[in-house]
CSV table of C-alpha atoms and ligand atoms in Angstrom, one decimal:
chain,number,residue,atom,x,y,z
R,106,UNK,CA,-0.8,37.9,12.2
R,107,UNK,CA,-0.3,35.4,9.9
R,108,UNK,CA,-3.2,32.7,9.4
R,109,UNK,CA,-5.1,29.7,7.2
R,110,UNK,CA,-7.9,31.4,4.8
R,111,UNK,CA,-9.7,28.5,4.1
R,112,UNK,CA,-13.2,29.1,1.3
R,113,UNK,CA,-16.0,27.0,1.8
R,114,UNK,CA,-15.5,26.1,5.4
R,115,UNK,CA,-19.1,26.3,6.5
R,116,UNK,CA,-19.5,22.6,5.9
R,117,UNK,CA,-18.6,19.6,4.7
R,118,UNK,CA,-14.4,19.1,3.9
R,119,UNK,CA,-13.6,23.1,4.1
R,120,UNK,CA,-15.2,22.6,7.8
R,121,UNK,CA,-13.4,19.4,8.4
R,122,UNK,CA,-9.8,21.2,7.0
R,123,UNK,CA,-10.7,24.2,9.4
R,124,UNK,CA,-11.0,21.5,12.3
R,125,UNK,CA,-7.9,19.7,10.9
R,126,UNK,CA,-5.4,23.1,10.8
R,127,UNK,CA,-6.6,24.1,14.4
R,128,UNK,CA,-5.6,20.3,15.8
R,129,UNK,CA,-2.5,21.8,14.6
R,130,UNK,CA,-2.5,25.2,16.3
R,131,UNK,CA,-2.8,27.6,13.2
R,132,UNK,CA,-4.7,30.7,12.9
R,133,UNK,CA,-7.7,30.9,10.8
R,134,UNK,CA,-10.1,33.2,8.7
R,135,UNK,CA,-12.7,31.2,7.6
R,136,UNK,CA,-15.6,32.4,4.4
R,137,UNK,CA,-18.6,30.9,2.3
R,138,UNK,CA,-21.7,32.7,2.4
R,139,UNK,CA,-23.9,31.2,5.4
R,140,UNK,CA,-22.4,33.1,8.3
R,141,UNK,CA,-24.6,31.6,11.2
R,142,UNK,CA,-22.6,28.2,10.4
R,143,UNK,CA,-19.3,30.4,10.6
R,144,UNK,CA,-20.0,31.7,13.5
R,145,UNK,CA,-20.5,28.3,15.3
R,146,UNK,CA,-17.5,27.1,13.8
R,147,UNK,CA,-15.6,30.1,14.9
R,148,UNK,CA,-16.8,29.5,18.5
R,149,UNK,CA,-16.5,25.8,18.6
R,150,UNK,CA,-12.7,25.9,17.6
R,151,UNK,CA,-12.3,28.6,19.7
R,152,UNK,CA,-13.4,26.2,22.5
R,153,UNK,CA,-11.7,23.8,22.0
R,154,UNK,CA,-8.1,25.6,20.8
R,155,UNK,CA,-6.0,27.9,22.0
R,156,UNK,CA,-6.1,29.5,18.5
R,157,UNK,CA,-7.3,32.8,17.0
R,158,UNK,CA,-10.4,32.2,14.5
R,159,UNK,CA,-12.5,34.9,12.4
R,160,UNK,CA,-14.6,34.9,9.8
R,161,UNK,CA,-15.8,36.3,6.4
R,162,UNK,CA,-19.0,36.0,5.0
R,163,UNK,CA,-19.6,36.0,1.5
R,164,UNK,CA,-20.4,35.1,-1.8
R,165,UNK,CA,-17.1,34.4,-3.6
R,166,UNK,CA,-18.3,34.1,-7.2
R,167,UNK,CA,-19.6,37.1,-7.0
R,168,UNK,CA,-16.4,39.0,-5.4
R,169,UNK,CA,-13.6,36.6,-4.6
R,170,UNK,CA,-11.6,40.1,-3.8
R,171,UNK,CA,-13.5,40.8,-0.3
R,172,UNK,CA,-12.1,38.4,1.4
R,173,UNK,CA,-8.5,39.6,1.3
R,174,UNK,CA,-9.4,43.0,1.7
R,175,UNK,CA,-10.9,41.6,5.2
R,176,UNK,CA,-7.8,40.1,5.6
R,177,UNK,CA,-5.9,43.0,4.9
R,178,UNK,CA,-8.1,45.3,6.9
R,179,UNK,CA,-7.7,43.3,10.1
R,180,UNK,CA,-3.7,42.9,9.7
R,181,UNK,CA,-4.2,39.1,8.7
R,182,UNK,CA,-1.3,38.1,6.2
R,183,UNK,CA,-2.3,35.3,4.0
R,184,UNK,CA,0.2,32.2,4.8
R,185,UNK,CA,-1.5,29.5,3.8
R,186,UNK,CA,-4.6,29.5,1.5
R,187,UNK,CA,-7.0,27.0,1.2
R,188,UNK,CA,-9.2,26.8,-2.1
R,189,UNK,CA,-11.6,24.7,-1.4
R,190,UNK,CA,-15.4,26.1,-1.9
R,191,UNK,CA,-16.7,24.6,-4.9
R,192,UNK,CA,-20.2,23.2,-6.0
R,193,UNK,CA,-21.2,20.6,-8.7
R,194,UNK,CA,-24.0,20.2,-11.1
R,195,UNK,CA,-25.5,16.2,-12.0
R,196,UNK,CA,-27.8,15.5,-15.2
R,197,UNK,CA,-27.2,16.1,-19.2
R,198,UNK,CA,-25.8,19.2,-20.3
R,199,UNK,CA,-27.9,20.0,-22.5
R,200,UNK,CA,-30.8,19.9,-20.0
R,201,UNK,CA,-28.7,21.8,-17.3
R,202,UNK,CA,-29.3,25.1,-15.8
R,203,UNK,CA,-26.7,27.3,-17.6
R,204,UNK,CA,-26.3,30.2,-15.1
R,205,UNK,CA,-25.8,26.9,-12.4
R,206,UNK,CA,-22.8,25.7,-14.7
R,207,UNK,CA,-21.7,29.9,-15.5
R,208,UNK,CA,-21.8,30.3,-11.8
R,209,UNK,CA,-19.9,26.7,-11.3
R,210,UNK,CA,-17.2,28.3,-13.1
R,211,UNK,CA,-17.0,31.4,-11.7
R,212,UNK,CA,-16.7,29.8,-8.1
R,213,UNK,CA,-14.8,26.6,-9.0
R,214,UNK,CA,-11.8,28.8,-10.9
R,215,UNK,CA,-13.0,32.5,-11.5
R,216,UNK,CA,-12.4,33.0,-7.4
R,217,UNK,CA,-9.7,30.1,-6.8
R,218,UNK,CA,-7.6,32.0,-9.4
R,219,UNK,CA,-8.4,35.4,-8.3
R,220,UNK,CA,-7.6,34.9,-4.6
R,221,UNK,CA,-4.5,32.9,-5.1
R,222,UNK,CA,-3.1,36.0,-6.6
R,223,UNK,CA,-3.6,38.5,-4.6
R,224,UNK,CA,-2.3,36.1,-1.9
R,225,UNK,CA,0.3,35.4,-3.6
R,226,UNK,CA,1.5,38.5,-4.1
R,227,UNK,CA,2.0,38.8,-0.2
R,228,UNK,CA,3.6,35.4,-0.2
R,229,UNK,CA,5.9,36.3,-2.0
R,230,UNK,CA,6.7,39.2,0.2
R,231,UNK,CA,6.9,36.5,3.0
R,232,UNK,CA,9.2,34.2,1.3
R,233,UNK,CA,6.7,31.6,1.7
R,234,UNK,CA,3.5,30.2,1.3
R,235,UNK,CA,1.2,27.4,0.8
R,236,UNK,CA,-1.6,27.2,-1.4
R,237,UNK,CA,-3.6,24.1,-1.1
R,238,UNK,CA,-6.5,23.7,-3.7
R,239,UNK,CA,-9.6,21.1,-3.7
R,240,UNK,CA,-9.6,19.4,-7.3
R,241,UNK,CA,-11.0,16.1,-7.1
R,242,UNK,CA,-10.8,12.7,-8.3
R,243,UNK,CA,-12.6,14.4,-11.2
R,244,UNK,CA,-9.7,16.2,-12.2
R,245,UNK,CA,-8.0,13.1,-13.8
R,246,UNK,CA,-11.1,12.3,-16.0
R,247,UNK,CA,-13.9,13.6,-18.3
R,248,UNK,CA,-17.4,13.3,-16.5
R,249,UNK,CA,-20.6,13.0,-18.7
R,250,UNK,CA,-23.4,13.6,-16.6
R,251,UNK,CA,-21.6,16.2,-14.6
R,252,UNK,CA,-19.4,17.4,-17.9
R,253,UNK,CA,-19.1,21.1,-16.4
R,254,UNK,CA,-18.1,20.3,-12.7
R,255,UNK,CA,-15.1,17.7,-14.0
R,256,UNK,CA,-13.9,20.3,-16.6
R,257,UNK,CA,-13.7,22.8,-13.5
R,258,UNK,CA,-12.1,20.4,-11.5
R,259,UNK,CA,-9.6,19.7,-14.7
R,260,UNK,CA,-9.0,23.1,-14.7
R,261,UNK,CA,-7.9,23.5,-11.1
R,262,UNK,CA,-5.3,20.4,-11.4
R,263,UNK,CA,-3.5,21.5,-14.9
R,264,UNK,CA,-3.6,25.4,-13.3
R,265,UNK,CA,-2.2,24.3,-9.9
R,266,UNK,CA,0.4,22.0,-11.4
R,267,UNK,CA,2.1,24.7,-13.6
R,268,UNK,CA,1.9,27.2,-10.6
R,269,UNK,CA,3.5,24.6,-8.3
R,270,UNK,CA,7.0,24.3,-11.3
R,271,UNK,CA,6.4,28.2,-11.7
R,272,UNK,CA,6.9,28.6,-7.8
R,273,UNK,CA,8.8,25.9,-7.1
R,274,UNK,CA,12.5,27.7,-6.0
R,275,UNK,CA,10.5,30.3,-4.4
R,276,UNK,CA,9.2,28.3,-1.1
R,277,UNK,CA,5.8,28.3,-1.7
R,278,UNK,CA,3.9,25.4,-2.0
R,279,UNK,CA,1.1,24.6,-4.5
R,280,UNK,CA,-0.7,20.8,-3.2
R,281,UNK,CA,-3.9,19.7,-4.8
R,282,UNK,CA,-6.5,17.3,-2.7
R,283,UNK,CA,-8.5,15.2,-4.6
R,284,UNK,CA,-11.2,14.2,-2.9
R,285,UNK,CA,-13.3,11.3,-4.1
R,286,UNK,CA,-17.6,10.6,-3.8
R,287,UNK,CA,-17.6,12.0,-0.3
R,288,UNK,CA,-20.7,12.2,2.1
R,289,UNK,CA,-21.4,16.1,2.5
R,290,UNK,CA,-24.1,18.5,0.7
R,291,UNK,CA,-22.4,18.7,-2.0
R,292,UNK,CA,-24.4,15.6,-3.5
R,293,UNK,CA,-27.8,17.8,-2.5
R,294,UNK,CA,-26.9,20.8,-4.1
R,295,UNK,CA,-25.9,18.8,-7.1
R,296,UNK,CA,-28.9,17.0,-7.5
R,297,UNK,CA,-26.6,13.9,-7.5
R,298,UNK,CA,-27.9,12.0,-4.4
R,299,UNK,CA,-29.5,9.1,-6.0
R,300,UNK,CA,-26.7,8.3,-8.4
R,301,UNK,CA,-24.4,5.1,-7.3
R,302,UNK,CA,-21.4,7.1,-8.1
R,303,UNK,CA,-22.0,9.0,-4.6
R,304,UNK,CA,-24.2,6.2,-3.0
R,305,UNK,CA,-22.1,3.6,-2.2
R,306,UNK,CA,-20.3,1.5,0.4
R,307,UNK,CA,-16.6,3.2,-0.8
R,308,UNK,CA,-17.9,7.0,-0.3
R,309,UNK,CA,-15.9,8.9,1.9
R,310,UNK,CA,-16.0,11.0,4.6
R,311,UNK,CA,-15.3,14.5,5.1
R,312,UNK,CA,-12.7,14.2,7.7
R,313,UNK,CA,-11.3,11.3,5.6
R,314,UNK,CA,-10.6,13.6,2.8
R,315,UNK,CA,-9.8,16.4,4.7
R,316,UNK,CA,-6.8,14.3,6.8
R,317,UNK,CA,-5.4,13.6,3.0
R,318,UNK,CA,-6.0,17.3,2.6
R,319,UNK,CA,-3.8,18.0,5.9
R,320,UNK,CA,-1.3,15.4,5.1
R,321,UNK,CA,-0.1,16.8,1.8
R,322,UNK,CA,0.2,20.1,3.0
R,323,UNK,CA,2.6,18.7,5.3
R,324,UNK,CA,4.2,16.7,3.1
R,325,UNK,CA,4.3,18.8,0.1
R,326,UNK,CA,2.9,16.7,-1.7
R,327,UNK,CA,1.9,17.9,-5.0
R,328,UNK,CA,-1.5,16.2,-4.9
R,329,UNK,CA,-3.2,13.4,-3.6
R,330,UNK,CA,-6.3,11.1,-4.1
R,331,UNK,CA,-8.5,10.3,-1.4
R,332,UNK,CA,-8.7,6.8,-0.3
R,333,UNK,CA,-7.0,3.7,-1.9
R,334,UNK,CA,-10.3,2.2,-3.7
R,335,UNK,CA,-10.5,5.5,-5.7
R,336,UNK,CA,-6.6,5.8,-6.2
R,337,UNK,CA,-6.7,2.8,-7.9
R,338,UNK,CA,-9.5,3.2,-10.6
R,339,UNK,CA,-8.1,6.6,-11.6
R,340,UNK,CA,-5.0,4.9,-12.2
R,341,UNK,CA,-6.5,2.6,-14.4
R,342,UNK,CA,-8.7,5.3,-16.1
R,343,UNK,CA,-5.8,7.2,-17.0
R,344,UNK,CA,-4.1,4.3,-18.3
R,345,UNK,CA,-7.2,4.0,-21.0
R,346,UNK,CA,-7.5,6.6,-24.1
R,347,UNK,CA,-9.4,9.4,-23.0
R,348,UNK,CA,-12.8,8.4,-24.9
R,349,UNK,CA,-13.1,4.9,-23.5
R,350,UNK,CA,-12.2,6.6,-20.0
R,351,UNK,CA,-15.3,8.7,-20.6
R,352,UNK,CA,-17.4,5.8,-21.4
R,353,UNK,CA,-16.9,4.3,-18.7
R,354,UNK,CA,-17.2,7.0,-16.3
R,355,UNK,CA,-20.6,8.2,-18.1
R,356,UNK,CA,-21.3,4.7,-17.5
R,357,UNK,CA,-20.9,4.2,-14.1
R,358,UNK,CA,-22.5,7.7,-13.6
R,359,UNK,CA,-25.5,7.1,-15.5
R,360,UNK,CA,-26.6,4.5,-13.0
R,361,UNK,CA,-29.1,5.8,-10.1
R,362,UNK,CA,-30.6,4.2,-7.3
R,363,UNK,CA,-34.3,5.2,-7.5
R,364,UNK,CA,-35.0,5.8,-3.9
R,365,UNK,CA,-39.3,5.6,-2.5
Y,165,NAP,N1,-18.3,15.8,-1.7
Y,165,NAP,C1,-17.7,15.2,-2.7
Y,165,NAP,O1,-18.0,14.1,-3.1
Y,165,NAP,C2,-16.5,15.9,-3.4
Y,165,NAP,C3,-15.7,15.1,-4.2
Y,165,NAP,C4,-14.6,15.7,-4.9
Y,165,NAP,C5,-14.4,17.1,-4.7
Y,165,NAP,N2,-15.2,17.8,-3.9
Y,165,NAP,C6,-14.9,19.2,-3.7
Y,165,NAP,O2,-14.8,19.5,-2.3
Y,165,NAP,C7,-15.1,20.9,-2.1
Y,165,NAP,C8,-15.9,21.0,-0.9
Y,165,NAP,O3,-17.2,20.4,-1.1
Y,165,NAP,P1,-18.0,19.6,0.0
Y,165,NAP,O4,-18.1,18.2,-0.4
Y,165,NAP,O5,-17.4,19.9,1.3
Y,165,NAP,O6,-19.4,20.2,-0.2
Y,165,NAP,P2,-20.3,21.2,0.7
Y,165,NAP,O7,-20.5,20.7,2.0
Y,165,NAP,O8,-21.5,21.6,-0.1
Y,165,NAP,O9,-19.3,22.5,0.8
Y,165,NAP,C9,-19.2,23.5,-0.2
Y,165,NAP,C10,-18.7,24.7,0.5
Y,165,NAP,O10,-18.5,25.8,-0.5
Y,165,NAP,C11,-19.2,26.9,0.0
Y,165,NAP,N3,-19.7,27.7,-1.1
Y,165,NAP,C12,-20.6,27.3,-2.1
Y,165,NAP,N4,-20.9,28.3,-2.9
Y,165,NAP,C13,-20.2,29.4,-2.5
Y,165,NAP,C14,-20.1,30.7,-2.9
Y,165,NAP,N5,-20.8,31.2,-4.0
Y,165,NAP,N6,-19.3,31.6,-2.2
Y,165,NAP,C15,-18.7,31.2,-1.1
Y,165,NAP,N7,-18.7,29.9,-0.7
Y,165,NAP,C16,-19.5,29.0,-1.3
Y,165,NAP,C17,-20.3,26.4,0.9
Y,165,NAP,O11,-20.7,27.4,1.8
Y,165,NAP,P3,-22.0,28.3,1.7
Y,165,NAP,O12,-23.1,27.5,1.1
Y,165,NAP,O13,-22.2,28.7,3.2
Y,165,NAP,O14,-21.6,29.5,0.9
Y,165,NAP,C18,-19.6,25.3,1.6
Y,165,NAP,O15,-18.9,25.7,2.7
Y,165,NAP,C19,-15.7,21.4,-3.4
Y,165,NAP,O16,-14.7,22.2,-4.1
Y,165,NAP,C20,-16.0,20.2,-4.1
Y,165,NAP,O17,-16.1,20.4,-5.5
Y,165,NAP,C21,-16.3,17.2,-3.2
């Protein structure tokens, strides 16, 4: 049976892509590591879909492999793969947590590397495939104050890109989705809730980034930003040289809206 793997789809955008590719009547194997909030997901789509939905629970930076042995196990082929689990880290670095920014890395691009290629391998036996990776509007920028998370996210853009041209007469698909400062517990596990980057009237929402996310896998887009406010000051930002870009973004980052 061929499905939608999609990472980090216990909450936030991964849950909001899973609702997003059952709307349009694919298969799914879901993972992150809390499998109680897999579980409901699992039996809400069922519900509501007349699609076939399982899940994986586990702790990708730690073995991004078991996944796609599940996969394998159950007779589940790969066709469309959906990076998207990924954490971020707010404050100095030099006051961070360094196994918090090791283990950033090893989730953010250790495991989105190592799963798209073993699935790729069996897309290529298919003679397609789509894999659809969550970068971020931090992709396009350096990011004091969160200088690890927007090097991962750079990572994921200039990686996906080059697999995308590799790939490109071979029918499978490489689309990034960069989501901008969207409402989800990402912000809470970053320790970023109080900063006016994320708290403010433009932020997002989850199913707003993950219909961008559903678009351009339709589309084929090669990536996309989510929402026009955000598409235009990247645009400018990359118009700048790259130190003035990071001024300003450690700028605007630096501000935080004390809360009682
Ligand atoms: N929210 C934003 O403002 C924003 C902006 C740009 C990009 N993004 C990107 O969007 C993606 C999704 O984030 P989100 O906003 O939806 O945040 P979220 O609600 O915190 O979702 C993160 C997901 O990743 C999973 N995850 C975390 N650590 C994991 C691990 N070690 N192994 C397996 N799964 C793990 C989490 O599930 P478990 O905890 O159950 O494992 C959860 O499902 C991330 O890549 C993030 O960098 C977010």
């Amino acid at each position: 049976m061929k499905v939608v793997l999609i990472t980090g789809a216990s909450s936030g955008i991964g849950k909001e892509l899973a609702r997003q590719f059952a709307a349009h009547d694919y298969d799914l194997v879901l993972t992150a590591r809390r499998e109680t909030l897999l579980q409901e997901l699992c039996e809400e789509l069922r519900n509501e879909y007349r699609i076939q939905v399982d899940y994986f629970a586990c702790d990708l930076a730690k073995d991004p492999k078991a996944v796609y042995d599940f996969c394998k196990e159950k007779g589940y082929t790969v066709s469309v793969l959906v990076n998207n689990a990924g954490y971020g880290d707010y404050g100095r670095f030099d006051e961070s947590d360094l196994d918090k920014d090791l283990g950033m890395i090893e989730l953010n691009n250790k495991a989105l590397v190592a799963l798209t290629y073993h699935c790729l391998n069996d897309m290529k036996k298919q003679g397609y495939g789509h894999i659809l990776n969550t970068g971020s509007v931090a992709s396009f920028i350096p990011g004091p104050y969160m200088a690890v998370y927007y090097a991962t996210k750079a990572f994921v853009m200039s990686f996906s890109m080059a697999l995308r041209e590799e790939l490109r007469k071979e029918n499978i698909r490489v689309s990034v989705l960069c989501p901008a400062p969207t409402k989800s517990a990402f912000w809470e596990v970053a320790n970023g809730e109080t900063t006016a980057v994320y708290d403010n009237i433009f932020a997002r929402t989850c199913e707003d980034a993950a219909k961008t996310g559903y678009e351009i896998f339709e589309k084929n887009k090669a990536y996309a930003i989510d929402g026009r406010v955000y598409r235009f000051m990247i645009g400018a930002a990359r118009l700048m040289p790259i130190e003035l870009a990071a001024r300003a973004v450690g700028f605007i980052q630096s501000k935080t809206k004390h809360k009682s």
